[in-house]
mmCIF file as gemmi writes it, N, C-alpha and C atoms, coordinates in Angstrom:
data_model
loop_
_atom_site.group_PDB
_atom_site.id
_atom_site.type_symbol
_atom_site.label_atom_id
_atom_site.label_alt_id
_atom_site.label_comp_id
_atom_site.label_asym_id
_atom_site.label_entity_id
_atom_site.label_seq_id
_atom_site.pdbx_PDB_ins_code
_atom_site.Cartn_x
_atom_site.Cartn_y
_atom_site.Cartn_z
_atom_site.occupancy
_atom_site.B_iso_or_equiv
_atom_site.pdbx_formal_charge
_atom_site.auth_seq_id
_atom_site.auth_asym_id
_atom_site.pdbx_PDB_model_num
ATOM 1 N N . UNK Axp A 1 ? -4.988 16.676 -4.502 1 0 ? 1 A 1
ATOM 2 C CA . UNK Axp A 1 ? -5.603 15.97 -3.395 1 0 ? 1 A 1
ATOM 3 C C . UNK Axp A 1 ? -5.252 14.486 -3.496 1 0 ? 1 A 1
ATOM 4 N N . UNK Axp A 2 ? -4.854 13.96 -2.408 1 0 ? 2 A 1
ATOM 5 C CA . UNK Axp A 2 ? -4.569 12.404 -2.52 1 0 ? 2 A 1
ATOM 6 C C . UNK Axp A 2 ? -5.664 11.547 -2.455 1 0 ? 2 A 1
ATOM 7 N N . UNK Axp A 3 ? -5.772 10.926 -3.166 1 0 ? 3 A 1
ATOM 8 C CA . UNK Axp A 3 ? -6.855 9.831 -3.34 1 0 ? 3 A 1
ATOM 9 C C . UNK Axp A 3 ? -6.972 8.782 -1.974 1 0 ? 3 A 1
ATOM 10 N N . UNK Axp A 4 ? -7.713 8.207 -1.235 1 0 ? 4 A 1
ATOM 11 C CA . UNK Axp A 4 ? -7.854 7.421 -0.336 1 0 ? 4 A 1
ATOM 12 C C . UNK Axp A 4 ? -7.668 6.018 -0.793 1 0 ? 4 A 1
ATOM 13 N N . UNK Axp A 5 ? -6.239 5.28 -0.338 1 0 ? 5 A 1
ATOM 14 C CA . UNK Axp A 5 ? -6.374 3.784 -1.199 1 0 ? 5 A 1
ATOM 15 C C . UNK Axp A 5 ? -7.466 3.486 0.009 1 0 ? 5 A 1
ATOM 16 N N . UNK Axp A 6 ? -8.166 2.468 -0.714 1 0 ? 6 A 1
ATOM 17 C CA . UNK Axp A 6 ? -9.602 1.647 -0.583 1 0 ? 6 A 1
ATOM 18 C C . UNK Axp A 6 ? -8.952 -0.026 0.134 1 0 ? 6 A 1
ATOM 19 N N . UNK Axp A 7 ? -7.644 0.303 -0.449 1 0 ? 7 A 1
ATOM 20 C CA . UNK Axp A 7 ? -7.304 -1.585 0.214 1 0 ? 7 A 1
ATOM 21 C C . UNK Axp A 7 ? -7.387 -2.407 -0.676 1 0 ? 7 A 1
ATOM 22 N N . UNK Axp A 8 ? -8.323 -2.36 -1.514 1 0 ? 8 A 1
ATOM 23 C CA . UNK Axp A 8 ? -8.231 -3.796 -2.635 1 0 ? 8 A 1
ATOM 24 C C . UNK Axp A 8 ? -7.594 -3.702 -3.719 1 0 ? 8 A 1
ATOM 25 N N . UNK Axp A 9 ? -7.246 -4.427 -4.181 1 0 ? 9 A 1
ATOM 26 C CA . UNK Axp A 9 ? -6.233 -4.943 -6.123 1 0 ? 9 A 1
ATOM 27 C C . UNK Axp A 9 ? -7.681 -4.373 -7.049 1 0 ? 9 A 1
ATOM 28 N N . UNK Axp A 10 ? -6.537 -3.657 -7.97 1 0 ? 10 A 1
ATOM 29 C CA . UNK Axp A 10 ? -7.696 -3.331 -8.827 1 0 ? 10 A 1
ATOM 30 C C . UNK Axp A 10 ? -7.276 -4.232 -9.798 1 0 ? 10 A 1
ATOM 31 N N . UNK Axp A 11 ? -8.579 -4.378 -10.578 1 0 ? 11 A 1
ATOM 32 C CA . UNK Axp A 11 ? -8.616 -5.684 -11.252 1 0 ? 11 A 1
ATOM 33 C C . UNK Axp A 11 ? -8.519 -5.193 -12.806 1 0 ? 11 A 1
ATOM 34 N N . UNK Axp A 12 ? -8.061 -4.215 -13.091 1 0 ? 12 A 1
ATOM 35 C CA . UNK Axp A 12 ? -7.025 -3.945 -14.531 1 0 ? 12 A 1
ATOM 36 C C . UNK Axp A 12 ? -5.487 -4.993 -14.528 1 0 ? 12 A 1
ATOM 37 N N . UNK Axp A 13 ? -5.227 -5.019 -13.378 1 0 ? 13 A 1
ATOM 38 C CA . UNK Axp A 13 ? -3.67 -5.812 -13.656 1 0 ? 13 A 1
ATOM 39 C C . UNK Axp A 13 ? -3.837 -7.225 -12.788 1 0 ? 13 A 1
ATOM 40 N N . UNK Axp A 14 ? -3.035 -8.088 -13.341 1 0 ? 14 A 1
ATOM 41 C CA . UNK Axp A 14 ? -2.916 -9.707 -12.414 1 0 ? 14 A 1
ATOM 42 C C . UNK Axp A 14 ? -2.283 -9.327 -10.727 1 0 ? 14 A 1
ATOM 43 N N . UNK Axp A 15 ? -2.847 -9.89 -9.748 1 0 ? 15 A 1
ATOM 44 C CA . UNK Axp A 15 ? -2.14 -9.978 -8.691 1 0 ? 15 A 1
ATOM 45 C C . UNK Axp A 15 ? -1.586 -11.698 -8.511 1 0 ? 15 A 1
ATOM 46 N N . UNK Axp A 16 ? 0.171 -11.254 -8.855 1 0 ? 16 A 1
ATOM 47 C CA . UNK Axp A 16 ? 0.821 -12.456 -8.56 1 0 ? 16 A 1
ATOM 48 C C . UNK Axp A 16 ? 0.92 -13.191 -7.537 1 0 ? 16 A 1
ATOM 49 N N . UNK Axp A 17 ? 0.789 -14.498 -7.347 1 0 ? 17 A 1
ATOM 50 C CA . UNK Axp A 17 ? 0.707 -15.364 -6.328 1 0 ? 17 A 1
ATOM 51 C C . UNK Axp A 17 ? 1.894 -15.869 -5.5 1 0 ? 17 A 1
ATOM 52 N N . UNK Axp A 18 ? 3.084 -15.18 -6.079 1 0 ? 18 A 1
ATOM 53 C CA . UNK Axp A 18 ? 4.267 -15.603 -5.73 1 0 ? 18 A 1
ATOM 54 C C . UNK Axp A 18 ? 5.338 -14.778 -5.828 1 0 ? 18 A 1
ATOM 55 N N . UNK Axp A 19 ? 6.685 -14.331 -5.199 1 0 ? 19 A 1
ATOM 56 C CA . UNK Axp A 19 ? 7.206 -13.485 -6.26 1 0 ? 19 A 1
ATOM 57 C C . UNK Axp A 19 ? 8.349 -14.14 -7.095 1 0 ? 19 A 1
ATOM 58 N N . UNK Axp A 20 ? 8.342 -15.702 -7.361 1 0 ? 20 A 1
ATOM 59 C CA . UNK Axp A 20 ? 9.155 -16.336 -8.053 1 0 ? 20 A 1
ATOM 60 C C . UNK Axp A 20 ? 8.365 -16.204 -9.536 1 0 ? 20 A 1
ATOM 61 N N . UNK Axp A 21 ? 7.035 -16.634 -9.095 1 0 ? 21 A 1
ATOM 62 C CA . UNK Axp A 21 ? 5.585 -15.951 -10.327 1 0 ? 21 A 1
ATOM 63 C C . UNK Axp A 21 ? 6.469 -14.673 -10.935 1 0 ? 21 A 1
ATOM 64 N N . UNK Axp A 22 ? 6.265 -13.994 -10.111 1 0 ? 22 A 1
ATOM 65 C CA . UNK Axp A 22 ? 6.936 -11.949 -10.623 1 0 ? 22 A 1
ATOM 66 C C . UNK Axp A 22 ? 8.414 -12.636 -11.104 1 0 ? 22 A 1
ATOM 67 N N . UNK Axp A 23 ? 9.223 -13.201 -10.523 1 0 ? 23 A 1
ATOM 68 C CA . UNK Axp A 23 ? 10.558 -13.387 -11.58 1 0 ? 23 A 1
ATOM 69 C C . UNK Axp A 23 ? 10.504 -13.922 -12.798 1 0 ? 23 A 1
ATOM 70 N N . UNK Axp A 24 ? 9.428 -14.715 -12.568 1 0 ? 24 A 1
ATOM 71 C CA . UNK Axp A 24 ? 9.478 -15.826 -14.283 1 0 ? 24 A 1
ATOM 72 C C . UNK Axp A 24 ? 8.719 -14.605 -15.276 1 0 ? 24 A 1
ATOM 73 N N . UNK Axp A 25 ? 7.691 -14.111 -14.668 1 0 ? 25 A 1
ATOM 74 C CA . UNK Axp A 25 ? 6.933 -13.33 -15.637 1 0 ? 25 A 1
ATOM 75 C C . UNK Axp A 25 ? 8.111 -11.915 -16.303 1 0 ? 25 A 1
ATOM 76 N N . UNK Axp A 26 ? 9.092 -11.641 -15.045 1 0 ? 26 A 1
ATOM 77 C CA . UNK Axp A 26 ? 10.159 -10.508 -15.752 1 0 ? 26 A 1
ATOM 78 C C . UNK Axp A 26 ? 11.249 -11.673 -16.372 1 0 ? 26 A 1
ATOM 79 N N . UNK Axp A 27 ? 11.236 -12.548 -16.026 1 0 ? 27 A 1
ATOM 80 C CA . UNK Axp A 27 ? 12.557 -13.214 -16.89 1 0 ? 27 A 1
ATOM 81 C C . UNK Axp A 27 ? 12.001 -13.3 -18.305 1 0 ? 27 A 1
ATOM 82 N N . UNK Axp A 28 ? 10.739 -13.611 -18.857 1 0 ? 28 A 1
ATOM 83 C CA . UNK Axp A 28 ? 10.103 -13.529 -19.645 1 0 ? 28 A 1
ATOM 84 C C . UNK Axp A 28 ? 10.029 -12.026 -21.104 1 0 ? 28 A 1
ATOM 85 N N . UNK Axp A 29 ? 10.357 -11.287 -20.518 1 0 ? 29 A 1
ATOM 86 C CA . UNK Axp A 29 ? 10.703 -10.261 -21.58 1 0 ? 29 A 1
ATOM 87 C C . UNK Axp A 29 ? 11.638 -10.11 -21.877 1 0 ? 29 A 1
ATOM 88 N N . UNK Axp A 30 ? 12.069 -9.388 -22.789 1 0 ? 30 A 1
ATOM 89 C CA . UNK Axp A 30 ? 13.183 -8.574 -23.23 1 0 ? 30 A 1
ATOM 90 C C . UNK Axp A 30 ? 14.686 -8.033 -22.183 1 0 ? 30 A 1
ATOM 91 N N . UNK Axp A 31 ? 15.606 -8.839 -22.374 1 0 ? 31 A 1
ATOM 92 C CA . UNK Axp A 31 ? 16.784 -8.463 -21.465 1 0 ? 31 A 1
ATOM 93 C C . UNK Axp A 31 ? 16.688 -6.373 -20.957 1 0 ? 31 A 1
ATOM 94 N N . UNK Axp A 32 ? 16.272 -5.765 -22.333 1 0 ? 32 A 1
ATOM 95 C CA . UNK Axp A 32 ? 16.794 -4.185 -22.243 1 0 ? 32 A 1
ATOM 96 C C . UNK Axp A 32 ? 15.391 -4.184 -21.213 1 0 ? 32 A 1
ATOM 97 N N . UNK Axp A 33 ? 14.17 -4.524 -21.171 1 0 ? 33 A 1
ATOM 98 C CA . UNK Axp A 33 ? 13.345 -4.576 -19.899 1 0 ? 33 A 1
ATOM 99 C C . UNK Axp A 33 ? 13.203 -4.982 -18.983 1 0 ? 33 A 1
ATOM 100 N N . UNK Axp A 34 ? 14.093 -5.98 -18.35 1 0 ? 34 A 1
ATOM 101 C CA . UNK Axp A 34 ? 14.415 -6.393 -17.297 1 0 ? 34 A 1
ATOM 102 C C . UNK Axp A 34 ? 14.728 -5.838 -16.049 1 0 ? 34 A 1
ATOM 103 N N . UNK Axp A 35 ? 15.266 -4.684 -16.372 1 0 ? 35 A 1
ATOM 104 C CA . UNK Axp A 35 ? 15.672 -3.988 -15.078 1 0 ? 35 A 1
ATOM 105 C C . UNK Axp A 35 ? 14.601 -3.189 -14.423 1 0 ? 35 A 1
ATOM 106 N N . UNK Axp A 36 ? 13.755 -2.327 -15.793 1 0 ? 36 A 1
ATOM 107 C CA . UNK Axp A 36 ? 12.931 -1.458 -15.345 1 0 ? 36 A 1
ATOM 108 C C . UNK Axp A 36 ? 12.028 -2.387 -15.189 1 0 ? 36 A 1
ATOM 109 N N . UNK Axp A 37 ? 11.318 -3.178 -15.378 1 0 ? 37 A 1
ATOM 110 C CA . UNK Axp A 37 ? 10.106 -4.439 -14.758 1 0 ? 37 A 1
ATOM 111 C C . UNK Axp A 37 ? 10.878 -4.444 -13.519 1 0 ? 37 A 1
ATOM 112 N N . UNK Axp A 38 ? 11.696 -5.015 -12.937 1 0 ? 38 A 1
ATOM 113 C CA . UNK Axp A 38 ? 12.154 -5.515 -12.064 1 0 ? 38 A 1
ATOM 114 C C . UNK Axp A 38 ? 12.57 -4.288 -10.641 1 0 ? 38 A 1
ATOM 115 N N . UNK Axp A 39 ? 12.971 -2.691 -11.387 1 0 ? 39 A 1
ATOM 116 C CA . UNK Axp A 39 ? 12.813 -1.672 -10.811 1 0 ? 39 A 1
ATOM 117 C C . UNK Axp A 39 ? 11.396 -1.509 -9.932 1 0 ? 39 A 1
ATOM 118 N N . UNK Axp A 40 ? 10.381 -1.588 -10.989 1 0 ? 40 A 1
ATOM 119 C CA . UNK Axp A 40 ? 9.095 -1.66 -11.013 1 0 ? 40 A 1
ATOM 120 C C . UNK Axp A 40 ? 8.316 -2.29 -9.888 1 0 ? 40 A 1
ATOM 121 N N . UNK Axp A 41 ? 8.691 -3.842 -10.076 1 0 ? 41 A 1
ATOM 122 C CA . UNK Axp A 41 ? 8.053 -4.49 -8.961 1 0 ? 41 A 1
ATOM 123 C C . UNK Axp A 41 ? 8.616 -4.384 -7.908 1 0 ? 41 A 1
ATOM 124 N N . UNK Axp A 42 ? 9.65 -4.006 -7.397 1 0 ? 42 A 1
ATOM 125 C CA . UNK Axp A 42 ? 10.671 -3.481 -6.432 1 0 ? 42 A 1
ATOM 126 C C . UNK Axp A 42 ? 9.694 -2.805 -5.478 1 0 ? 42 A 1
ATOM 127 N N . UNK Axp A 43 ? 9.764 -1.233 -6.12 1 0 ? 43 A 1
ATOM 128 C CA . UNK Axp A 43 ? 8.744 -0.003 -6.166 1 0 ? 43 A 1
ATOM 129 C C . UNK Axp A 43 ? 7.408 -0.795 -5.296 1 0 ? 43 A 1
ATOM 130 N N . UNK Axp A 44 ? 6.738 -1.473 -6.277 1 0 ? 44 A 1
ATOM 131 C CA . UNK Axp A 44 ? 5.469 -1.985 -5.923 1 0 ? 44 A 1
ATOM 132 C C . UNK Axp A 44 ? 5.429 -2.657 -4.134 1 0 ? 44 A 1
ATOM 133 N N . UNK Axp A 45 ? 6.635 -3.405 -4.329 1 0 ? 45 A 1
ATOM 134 C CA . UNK Axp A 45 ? 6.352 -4.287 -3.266 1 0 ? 45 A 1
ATOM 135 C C . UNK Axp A 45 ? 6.722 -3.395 -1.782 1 0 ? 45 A 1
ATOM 136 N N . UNK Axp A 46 ? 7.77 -2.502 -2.1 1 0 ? 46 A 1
ATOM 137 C CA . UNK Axp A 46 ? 7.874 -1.404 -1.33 1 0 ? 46 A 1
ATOM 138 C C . UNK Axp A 46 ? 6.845 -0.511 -0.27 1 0 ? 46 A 1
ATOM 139 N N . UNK Axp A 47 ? 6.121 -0.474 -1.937 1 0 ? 47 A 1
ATOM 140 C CA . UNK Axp A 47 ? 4.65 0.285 -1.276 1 0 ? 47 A 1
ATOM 141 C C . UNK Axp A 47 ? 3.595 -0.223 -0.866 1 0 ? 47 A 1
ATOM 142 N N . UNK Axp A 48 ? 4.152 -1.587 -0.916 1 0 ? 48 A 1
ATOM 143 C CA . UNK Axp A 48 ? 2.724 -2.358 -0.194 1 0 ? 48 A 1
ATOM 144 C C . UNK Axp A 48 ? 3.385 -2.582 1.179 1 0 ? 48 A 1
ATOM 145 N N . UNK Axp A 49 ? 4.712 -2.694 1.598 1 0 ? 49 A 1
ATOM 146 C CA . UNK Axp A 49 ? 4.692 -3.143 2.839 1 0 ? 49 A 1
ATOM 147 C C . UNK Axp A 49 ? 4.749 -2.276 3.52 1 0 ? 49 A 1
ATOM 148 N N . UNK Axp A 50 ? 5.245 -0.477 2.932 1 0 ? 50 A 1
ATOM 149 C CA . UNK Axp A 50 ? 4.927 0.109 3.511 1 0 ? 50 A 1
ATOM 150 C C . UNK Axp A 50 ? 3.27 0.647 4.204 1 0 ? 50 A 1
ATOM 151 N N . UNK Axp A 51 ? 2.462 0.435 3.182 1 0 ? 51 A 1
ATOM 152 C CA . UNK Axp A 51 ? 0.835 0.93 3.814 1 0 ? 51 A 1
ATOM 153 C C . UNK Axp A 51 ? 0.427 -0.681 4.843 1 0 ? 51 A 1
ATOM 154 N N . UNK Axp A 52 ? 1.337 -1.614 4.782 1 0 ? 52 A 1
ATOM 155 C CA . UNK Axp A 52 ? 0.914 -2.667 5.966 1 0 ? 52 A 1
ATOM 156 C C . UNK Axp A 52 ? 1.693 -2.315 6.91 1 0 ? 52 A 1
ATOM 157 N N . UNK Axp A 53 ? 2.907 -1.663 6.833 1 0 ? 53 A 1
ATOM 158 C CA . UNK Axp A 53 ? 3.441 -0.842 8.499 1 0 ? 53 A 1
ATOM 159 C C . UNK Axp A 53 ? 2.86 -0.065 8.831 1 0 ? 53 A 1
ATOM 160 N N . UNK Axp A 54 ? 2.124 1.124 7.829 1 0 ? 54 A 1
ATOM 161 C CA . UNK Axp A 54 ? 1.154 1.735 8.181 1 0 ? 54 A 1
ATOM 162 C C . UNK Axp A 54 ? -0.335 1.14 8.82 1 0 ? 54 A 1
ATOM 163 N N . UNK Axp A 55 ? -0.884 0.693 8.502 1 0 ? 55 A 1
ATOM 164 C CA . UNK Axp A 55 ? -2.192 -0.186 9.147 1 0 ? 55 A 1
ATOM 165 C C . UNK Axp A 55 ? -1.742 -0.616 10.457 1 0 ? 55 A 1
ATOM 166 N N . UNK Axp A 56 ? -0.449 -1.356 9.998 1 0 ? 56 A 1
ATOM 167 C CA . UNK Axp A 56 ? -0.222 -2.553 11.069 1 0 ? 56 A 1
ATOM 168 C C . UNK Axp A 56 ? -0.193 -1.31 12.757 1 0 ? 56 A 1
ATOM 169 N N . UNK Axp A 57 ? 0.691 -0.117 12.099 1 0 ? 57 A 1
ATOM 170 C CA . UNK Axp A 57 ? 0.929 0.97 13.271 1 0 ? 57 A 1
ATOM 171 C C . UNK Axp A 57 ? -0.267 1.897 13.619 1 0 ? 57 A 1
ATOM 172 N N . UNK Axp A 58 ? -1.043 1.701 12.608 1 0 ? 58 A 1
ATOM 173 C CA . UNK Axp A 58 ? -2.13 2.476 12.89 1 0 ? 58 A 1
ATOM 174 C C . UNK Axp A 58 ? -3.307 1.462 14.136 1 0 ? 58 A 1
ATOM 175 N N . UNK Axp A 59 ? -3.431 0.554 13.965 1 0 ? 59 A 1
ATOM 176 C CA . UNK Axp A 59 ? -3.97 -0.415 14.676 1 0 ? 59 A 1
ATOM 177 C C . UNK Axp A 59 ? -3.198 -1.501 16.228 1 0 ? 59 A 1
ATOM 178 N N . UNK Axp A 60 ? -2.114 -0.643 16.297 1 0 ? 60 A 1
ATOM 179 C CA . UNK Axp A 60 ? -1.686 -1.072 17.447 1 0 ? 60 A 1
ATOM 180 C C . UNK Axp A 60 ? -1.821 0.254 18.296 1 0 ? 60 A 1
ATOM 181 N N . UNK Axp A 61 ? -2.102 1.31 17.776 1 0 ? 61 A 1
ATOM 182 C CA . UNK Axp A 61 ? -2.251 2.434 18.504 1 0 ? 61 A 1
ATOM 183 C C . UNK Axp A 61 ? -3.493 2.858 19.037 1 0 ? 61 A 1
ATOM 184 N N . UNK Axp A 62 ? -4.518 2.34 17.839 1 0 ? 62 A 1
ATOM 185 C CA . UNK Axp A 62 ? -6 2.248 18.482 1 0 ? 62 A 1
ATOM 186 C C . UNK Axp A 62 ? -6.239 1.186 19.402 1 0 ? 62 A 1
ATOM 187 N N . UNK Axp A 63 ? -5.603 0.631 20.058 1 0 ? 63 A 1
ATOM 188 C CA . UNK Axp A 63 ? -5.591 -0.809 20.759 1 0 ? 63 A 1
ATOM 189 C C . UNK Axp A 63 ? -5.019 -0.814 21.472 1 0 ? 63 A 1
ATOM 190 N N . UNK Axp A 64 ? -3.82 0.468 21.832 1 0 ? 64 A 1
ATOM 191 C CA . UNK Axp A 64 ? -3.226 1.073 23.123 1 0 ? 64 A 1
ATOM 192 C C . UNK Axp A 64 ? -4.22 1.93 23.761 1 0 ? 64 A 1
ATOM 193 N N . UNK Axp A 65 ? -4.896 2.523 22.665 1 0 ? 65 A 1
ATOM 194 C CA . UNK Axp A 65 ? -5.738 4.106 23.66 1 0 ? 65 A 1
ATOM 195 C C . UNK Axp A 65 ? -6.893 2.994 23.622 1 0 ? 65 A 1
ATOM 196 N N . UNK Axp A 66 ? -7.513 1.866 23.646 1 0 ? 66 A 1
ATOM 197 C CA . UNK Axp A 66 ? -8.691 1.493 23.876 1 0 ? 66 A 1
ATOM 198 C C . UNK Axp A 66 ? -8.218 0.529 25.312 1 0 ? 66 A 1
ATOM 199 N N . UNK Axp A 67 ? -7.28 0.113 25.293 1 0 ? 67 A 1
ATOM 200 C CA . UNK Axp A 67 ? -6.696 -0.67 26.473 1 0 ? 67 A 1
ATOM 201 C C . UNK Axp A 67 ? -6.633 0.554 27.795 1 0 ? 67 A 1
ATOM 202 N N . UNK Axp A 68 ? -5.835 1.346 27.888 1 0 ? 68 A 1
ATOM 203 C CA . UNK Axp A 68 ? -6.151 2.492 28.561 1 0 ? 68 A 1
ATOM 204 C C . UNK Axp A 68 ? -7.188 3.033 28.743 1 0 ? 68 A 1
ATOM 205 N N . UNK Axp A 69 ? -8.18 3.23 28.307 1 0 ? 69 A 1
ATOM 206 C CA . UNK Axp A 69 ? -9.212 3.685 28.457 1 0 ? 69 A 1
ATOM 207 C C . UNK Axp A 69 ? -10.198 2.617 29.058 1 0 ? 69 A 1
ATOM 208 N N . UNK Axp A 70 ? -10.222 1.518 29.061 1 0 ? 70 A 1
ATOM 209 C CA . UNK Axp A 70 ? -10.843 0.551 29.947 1 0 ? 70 A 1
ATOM 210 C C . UNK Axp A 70 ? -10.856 0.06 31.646 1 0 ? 70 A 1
């Protein structure tokens, strides 16, 4: 069963303020970890803009059928 994201940062990990922040913090390790950190936040940022195309599409559609319906 898929879990319902809730929307907020869970507060086990830092949410970076920048993603030059996210480069210094991966330039910061180990060359042989570099890629997979950097794979990683890739991934991450991926899936965040995807669930904001999602919202973003989910909320232009409730705002078509409420316009129509008026």
């Amino acid at each position: 069963m898929k879990k319902k994201d809730e929307g907020v940062p869970t507060a086990l990990f830092h949410t970076p303020q920048s993603w030059d922040w996210m480069v210094q913090w991966i330039e910061g390790h180990h060359s042989d970890t570099r890629p997979h950190l950097t794979v990683a936040a890739c991934m991450g940022y991926n899936l965040g803009r995807q669930h904001q195309k999602e919202i973003s599409d989910d909320t232009t559609k409730r705002h078509s059928k409420e316009s129509r319906s008026a």
